[in-house]
Short mmCIF file of C-alpha atoms in Angstrom, two decimals:
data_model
loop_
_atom_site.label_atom_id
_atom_site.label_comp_id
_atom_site.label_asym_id
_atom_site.label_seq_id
_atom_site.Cartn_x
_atom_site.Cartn_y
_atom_site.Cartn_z
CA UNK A 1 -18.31 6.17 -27.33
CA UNK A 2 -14.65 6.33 -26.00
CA UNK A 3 -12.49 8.97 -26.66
CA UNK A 4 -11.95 9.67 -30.61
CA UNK A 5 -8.44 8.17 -31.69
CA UNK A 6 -6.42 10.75 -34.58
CA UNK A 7 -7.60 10.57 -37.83
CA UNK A 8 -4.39 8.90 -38.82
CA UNK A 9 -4.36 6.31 -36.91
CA UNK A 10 -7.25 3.68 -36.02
CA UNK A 11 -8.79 3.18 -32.89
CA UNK A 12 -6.86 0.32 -30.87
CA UNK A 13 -8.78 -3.18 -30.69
CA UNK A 14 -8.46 -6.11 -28.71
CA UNK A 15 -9.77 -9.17 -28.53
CA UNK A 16 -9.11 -11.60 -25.38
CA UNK A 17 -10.03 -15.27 -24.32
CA UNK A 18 -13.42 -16.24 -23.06
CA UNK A 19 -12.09 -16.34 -19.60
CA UNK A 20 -10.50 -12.69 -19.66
CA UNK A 21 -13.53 -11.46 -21.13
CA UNK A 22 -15.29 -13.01 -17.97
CA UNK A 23 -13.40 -11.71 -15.72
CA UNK A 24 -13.58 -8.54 -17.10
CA UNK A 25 -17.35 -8.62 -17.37
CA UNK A 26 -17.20 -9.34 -13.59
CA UNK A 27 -14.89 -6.54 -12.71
CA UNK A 28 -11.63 -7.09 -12.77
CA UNK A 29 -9.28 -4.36 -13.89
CA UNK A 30 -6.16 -6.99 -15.39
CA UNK A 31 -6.15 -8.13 -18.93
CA UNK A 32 -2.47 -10.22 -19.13
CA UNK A 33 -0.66 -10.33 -22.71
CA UNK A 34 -1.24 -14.25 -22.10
CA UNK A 35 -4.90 -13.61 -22.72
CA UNK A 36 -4.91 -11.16 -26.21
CA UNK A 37 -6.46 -13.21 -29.26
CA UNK A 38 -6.44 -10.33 -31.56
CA UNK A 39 -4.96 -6.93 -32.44
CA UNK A 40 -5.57 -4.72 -34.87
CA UNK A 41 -2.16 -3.15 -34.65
CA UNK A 42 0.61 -2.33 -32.78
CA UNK A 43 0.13 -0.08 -29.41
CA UNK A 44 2.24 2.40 -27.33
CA UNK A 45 1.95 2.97 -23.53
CA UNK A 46 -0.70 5.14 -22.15
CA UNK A 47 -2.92 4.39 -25.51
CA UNK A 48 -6.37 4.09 -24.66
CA UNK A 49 -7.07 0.46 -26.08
CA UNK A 50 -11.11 -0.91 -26.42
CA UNK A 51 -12.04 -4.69 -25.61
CA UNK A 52 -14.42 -5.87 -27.91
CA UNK A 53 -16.02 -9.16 -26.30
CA UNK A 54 -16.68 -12.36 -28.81
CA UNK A 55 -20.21 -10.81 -30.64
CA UNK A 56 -18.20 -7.54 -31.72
CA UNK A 57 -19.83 -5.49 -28.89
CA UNK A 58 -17.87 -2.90 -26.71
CA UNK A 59 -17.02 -4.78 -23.34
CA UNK A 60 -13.81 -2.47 -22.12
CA UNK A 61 -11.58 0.17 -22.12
CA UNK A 62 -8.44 0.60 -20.61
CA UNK A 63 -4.73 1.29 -20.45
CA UNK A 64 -2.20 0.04 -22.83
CA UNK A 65 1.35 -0.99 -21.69
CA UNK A 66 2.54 -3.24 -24.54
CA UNK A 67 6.01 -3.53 -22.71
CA UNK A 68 4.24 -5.03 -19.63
CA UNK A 69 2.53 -8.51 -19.23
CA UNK A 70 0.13 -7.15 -17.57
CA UNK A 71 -0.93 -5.55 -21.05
CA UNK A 72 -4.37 -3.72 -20.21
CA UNK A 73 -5.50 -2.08 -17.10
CA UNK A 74 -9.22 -1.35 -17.10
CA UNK A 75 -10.37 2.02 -16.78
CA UNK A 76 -14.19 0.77 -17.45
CA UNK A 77 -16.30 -1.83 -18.28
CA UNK A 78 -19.86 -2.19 -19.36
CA UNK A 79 -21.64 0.79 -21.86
CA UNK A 80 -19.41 2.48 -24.23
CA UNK A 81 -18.22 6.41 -22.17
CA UNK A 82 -16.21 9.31 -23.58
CA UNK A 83 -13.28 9.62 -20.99
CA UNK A 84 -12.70 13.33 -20.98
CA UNK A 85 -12.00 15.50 -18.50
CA UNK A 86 -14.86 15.79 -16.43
CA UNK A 87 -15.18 11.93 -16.43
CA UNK A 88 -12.13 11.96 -14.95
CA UNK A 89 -12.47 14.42 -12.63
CA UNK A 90 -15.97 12.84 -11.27
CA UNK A 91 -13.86 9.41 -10.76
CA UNK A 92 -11.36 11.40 -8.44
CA UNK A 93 -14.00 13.47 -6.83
CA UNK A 94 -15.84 9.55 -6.23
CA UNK A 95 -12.20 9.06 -4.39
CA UNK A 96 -12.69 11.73 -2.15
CA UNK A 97 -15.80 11.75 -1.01
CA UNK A 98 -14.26 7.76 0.19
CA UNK A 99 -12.13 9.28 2.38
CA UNK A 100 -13.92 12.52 3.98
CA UNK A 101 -15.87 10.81 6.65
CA UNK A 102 -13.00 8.61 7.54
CA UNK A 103 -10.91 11.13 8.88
CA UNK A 104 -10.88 14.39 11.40
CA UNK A 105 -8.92 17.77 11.56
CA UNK A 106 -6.31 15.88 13.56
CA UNK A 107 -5.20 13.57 10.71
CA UNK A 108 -3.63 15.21 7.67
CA UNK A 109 -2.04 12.39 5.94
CA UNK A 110 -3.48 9.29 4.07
CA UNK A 111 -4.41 7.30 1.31
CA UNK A 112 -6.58 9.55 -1.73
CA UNK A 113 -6.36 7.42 -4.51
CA UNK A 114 -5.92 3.51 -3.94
CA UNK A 115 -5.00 2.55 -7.70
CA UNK A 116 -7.26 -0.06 -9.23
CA UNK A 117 -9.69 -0.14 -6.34
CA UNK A 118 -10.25 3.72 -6.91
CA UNK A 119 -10.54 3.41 -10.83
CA UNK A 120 -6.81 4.60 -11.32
CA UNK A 121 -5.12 1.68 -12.35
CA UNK A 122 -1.45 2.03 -11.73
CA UNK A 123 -1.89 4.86 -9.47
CA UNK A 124 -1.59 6.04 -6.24
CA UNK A 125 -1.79 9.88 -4.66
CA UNK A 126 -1.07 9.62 -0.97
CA UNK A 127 -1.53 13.10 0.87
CA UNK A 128 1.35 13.89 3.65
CA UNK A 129 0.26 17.23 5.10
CA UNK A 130 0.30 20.19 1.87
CA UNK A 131 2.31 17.69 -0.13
CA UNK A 132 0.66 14.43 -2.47
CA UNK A 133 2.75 11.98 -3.61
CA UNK A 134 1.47 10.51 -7.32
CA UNK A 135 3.02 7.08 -7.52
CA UNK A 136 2.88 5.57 -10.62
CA UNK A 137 3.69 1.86 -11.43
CA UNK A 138 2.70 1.63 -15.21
CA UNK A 139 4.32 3.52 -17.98
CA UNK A 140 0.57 3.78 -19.62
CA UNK A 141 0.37 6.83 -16.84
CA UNK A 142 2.77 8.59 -18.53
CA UNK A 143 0.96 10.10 -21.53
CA UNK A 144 -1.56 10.79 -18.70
CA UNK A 145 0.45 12.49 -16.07
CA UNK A 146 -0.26 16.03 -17.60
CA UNK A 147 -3.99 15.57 -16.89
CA UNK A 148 -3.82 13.99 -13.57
CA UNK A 149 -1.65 16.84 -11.90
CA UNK A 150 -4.38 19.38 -13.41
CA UNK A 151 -7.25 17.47 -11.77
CA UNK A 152 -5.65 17.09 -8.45
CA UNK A 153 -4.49 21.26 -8.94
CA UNK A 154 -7.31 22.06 -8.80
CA UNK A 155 -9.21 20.34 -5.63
CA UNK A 156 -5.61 20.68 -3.92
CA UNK A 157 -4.77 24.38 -4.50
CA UNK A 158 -0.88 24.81 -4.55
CA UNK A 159 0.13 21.72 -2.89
CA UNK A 160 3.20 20.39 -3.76
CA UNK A 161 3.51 17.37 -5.77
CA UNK A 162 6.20 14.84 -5.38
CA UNK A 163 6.38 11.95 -8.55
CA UNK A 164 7.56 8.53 -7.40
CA UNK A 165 8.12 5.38 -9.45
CA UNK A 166 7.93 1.68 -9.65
CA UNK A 167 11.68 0.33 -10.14
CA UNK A 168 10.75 -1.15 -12.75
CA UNK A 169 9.71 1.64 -15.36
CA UNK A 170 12.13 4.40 -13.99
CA UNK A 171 14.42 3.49 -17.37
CA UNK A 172 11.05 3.92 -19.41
CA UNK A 173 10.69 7.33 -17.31
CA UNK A 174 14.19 8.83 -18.24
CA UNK A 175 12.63 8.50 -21.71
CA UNK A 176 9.80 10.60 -21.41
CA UNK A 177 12.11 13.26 -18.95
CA UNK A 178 10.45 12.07 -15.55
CA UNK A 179 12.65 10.54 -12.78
CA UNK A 180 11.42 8.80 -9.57
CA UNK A 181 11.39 11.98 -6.49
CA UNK A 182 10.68 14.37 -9.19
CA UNK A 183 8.94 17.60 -8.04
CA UNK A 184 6.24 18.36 -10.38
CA UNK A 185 4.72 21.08 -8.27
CA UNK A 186 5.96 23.18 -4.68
CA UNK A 187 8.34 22.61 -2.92
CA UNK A 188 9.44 19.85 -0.04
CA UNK A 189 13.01 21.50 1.55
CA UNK A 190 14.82 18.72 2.23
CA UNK A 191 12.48 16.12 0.80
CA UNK A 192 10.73 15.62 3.99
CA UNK A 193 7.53 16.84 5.46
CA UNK A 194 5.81 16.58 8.84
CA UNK A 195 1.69 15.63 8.59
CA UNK A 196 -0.43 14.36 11.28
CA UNK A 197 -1.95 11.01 12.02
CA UNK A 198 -4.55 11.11 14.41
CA UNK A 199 -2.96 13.83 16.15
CA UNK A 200 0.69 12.62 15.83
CA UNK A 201 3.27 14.34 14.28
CA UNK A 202 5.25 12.20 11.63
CA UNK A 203 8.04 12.97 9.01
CA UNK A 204 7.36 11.42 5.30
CA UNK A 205 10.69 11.41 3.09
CA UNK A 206 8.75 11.69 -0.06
CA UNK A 207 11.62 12.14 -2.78
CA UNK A 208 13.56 9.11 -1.69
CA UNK A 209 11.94 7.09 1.24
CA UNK A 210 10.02 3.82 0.98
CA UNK A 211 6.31 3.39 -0.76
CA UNK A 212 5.44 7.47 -0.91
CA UNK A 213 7.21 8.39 2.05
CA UNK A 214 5.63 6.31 4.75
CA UNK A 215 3.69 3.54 5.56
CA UNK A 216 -0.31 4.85 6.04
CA UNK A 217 -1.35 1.49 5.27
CA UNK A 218 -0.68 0.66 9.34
CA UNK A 219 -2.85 3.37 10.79
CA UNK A 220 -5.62 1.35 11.94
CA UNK A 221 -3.33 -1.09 13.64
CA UNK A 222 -1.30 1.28 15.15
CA UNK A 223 -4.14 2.50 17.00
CA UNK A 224 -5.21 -0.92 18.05
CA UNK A 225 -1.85 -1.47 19.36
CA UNK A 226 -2.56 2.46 21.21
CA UNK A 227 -5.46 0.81 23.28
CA UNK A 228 -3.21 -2.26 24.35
CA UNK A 229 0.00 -0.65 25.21
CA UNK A 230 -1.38 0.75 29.10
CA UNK A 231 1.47 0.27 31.24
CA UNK A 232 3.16 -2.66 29.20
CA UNK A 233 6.75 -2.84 28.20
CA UNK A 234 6.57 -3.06 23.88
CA UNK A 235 8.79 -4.16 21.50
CA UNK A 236 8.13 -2.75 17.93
CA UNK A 237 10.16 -5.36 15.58
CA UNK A 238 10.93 -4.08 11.89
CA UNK A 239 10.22 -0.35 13.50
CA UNK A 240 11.04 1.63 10.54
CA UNK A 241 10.72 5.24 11.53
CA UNK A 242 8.37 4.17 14.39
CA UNK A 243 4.89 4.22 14.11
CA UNK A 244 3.56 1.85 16.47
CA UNK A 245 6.16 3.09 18.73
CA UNK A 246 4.86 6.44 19.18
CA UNK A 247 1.16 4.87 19.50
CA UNK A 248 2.40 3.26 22.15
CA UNK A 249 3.72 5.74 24.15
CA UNK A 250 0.88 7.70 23.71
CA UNK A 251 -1.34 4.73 24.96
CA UNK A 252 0.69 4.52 27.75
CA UNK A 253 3.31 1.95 27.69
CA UNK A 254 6.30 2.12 30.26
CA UNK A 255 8.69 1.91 27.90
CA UNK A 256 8.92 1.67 24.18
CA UNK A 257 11.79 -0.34 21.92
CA UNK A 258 12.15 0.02 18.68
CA UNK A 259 14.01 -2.63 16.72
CA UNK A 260 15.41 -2.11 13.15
CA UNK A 261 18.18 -3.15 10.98
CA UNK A 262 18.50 0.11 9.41
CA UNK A 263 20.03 3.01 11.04
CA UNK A 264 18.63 5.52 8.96
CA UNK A 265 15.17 4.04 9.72
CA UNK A 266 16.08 4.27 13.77
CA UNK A 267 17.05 7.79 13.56
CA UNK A 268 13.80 8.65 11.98
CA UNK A 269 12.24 7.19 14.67
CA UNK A 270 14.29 9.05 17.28
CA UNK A 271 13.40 12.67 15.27
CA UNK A 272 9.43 11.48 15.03
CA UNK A 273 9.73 10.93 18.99
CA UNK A 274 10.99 14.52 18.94
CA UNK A 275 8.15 15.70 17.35
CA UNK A 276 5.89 14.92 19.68
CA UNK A 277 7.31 16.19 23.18
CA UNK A 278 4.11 15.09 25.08
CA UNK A 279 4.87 11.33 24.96
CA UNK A 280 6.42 10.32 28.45
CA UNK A 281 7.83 6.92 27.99
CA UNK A 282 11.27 6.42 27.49
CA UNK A 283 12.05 5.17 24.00
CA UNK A 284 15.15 2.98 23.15
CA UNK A 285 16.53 1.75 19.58
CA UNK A 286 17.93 -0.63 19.04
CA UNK A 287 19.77 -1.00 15.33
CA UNK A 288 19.79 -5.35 14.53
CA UNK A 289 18.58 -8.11 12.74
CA UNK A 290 15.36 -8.96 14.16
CA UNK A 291 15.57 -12.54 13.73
CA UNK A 292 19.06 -13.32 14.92
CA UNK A 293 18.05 -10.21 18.12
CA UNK A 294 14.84 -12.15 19.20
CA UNK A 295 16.72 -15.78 18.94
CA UNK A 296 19.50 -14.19 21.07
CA UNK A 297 18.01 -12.19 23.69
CA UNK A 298 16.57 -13.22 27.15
CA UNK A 299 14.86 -9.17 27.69
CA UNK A 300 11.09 -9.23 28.53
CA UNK A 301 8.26 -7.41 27.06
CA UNK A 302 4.27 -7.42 27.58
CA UNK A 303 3.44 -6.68 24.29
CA UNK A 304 5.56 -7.43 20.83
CA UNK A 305 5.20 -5.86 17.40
CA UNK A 306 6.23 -7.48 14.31
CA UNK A 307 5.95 -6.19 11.18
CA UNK A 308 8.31 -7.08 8.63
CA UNK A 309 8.56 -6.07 4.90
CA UNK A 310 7.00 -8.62 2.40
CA UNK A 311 8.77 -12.33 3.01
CA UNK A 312 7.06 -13.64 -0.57
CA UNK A 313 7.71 -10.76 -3.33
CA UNK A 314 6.44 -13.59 -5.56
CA UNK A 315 4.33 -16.99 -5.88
CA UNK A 316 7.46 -19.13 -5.52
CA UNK A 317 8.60 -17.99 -2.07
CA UNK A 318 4.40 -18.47 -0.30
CA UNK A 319 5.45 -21.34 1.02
CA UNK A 320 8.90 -20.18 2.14
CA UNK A 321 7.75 -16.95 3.65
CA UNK A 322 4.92 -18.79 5.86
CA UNK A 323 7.36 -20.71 7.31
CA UNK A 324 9.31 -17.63 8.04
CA UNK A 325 6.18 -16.20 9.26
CA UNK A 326 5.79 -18.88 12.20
CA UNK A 327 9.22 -19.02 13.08
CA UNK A 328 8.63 -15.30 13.35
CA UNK A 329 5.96 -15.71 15.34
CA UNK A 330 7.62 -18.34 17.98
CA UNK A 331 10.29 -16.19 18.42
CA UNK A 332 7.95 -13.05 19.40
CA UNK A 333 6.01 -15.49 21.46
CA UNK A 334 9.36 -16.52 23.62
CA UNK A 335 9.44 -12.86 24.43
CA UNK A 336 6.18 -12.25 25.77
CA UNK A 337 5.57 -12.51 29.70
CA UNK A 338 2.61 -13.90 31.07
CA UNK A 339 -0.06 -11.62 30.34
CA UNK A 340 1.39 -10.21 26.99
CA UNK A 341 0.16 -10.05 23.45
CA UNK A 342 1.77 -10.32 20.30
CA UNK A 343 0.75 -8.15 17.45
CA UNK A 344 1.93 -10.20 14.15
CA UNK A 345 1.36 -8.53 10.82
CA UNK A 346 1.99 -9.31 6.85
CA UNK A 347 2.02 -7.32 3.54
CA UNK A 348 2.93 -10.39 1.69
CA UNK A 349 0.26 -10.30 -1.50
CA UNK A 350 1.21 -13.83 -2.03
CA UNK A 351 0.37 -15.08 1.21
CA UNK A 352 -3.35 -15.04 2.15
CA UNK A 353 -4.74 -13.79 5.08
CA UNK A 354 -6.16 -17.14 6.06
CA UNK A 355 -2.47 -18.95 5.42
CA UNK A 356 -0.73 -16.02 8.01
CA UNK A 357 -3.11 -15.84 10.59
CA UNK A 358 -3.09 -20.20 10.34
CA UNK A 359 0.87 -19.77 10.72
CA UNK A 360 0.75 -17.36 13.77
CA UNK A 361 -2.37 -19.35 15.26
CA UNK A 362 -0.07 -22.55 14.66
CA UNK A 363 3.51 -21.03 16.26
CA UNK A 364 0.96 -19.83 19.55
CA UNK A 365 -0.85 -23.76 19.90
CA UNK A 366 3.35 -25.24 19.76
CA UNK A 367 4.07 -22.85 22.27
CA UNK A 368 2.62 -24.67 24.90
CA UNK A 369 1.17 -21.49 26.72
CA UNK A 370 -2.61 -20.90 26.89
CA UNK A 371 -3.77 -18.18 24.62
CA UNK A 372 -6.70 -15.97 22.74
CA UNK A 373 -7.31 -14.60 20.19
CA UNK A 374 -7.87 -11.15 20.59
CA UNK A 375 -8.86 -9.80 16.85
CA UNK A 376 -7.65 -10.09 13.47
CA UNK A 377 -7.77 -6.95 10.41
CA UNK A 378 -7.18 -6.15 6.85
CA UNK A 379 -6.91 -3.04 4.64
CA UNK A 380 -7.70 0.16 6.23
CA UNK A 381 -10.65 2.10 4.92
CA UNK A 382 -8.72 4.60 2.74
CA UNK A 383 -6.61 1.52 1.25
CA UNK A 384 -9.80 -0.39 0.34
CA UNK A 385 -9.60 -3.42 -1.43
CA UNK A 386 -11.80 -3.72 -4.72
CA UNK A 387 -10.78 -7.64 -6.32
CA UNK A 388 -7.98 -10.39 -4.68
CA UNK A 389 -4.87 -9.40 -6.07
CA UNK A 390 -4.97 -6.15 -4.66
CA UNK A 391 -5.50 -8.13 -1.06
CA UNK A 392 -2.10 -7.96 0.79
CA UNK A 393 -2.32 -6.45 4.33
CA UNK A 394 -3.15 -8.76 7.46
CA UNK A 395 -3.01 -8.47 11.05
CA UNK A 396 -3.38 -10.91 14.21
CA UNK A 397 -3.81 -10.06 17.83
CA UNK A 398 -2.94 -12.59 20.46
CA UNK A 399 -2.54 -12.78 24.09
CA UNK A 400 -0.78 -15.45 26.51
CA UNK A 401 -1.49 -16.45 29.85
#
């Protein structure tokens, strides 16, 4: 049976609608507030709560966050299981062995535990180098924290640990005397570290910079956009601190732009250039709005990046942010001389793959150039996808005659 709850205070029970208790019969790890029928009593965050299903008999387990709509995250579903600590540590050790064919002695930095799709609901530990980042985006981790930073301790030796946290529960955190950048473990100098992607050298601002520090979720298409970059001239659109730039100097390109509104994010592109002194082509940033820059300039390139931050952060701007997507698109397309691909990517969750591949597929037909597709992708391997929700990245590939 699950864990034992204190003597002086009853187990937490829940009872949810046919069609919750269906979906999480089928897998899913969400139980909304919208979908409780019954409570014993009142719960606090990080309480392990059970789902009994409509005969009385055990169907769940999970996380409680009774300050979130998203009210239960499933931890497991099925026969009843004492969560202890070596059922936790067996779940992270399943992470692991994920990720250790998927990656050689030249990349130290990636994805070790992708949250629900991983069986940490909430939860992310990204590895930069001697450094994880534990990202949490549920209060109900916080109760929890204590045990996760033991299991990782001890397959990670002294690593340092960096705690980051959803916007949304940082209040909740000042609470409970944890703070988003907090160092729970080593040391990080100036909260940056250098780690290696496939042999490059890249710096991860882990205390305050975006996501955990960087965006690993790319990897796989930065190395498609490697093998296409041969002697072309690239643009690399919503650059951040450069990643495709640098994978396409190293693939060969003639010369490398990278475009960003954000001078902070240019000048980490400039020091990750640094870092690697045997890339040869010259690299230029430029610091501007992408949209009004590629509406207003008449420069050439053979091969355009774009990769924006989400355009739908919820359901009500899908249809918004595919338009934006497709304008997007045309105005990459105007860029490209004969010959050159575009590379068009989204991490909008609320905008299927199928609906932002359409849009770019759409923007190429109205250009009135001749075209191919060249390939399309998803989630990397190490950011695995277990159910839809947790479906956001998408990439297109397209070249023009």
């Amino acid at each position: 049976m699950p864990d034992a709850a204190p003597a002086s205070r009853s187990r937490l029970r829940l009872r949810v609608s046919p069609a919750a208790e269906a979906h999480v019969r089928a897998g899913h790890p969400w139980v909304y507030e919208s979908s409780l029928r019954a409570q014993n009593r009142e719960g606090s965050a990080g309480e392990l709560a059970v789902i009994y299903d409509r005969r009385d008999r055990f169907l769940a387990i999970g996380l409680f966050d009774p300050d979130s709509p998203l009210r239960v995250r499933v931890l497991h579903q099925g026969t009843p299981v004492t969560l202890d600590d070596a059922w936790w540590g067996e779940r992270l050790d399943t992470a692991l062995l994920r990720r250790a064919p998927l990656f050689g002695p030249d990349t130290d930095g990636y994805r070790v535990v992708n949250g629900e799709s991983d069986g940490f609901p909430g939860l992310v530990v990204d590895r930069y180098g001697t450094a994880l980042v534990v990202k949490l985006y549920t209060a109900a981790w916080f109760p929890h924290l204590p045990r996760m930073q033991a299991l990782l301790a001890e397959r990670f030796g002294d690593f340092s640990v960096v705690l980051r946290l959803s916007r949304n529960i940082q209040d909740r955190a000042r609470q409970e005397g944890l703070f988003d950048g907090q160092l729970l473990a080593g040391h990080v100098g100036n909260g940056t570290v250098v780690f290696h992607e496939t042999g490059l050298a890249f710096e991860a601002e882990v205390v305050r910079g975006q996501k955990t520090g960087f965006f690993l979720d790319q990897r796989e298409n930065r190395r498609r956009v490697e093998k296409h970059a041969r002697g072309r001239r690239v643009l690399n659109a919503f650059s951040f601190s450069g990643g495709f730039s640098l994978y396409a100097a190293r693939g060969g390109a003639a010369y490398v732009v990278s475009l960003d509104i954000s001078a902070h994010a240019l000048a980490s592109a400039e020091r990750n250039y640094a870092l690697n002194s045997r890339l040869a082509a010259p690299h230029e940033t430029v610091q501007a709005d992408v949209f009004d820059w590629l509406a207003g300039t008449d420069r050439e390139f053979d091969l355009v990046v774009l990769d924006p931050p989400s355009l739908a952060r919820r359901e009500a701007e899908r249809a918004g942010a595919v338009r934006a997507y497709g304008k997007l698109a045309a105005d990459g397309i105007s860029r490209l001389a004969r010959g050159g691909i575009l590379m068009s990517a989204s991490c909008s969750a609320h905008v299927s793959a199928e609906e932002f591949w359409d849009a770019v597929r759409d923007a190429a037909t109205r250009s009135g150039r001749v075209w191919r597709e060249l390939s399309t992708s998803q989630h990397a391997p190490d950011h695995h996808a277990s159910f839809p929700e947790a479906q956001y990245l998408k990439a297109i590939f397209v070249q023009f005659d």
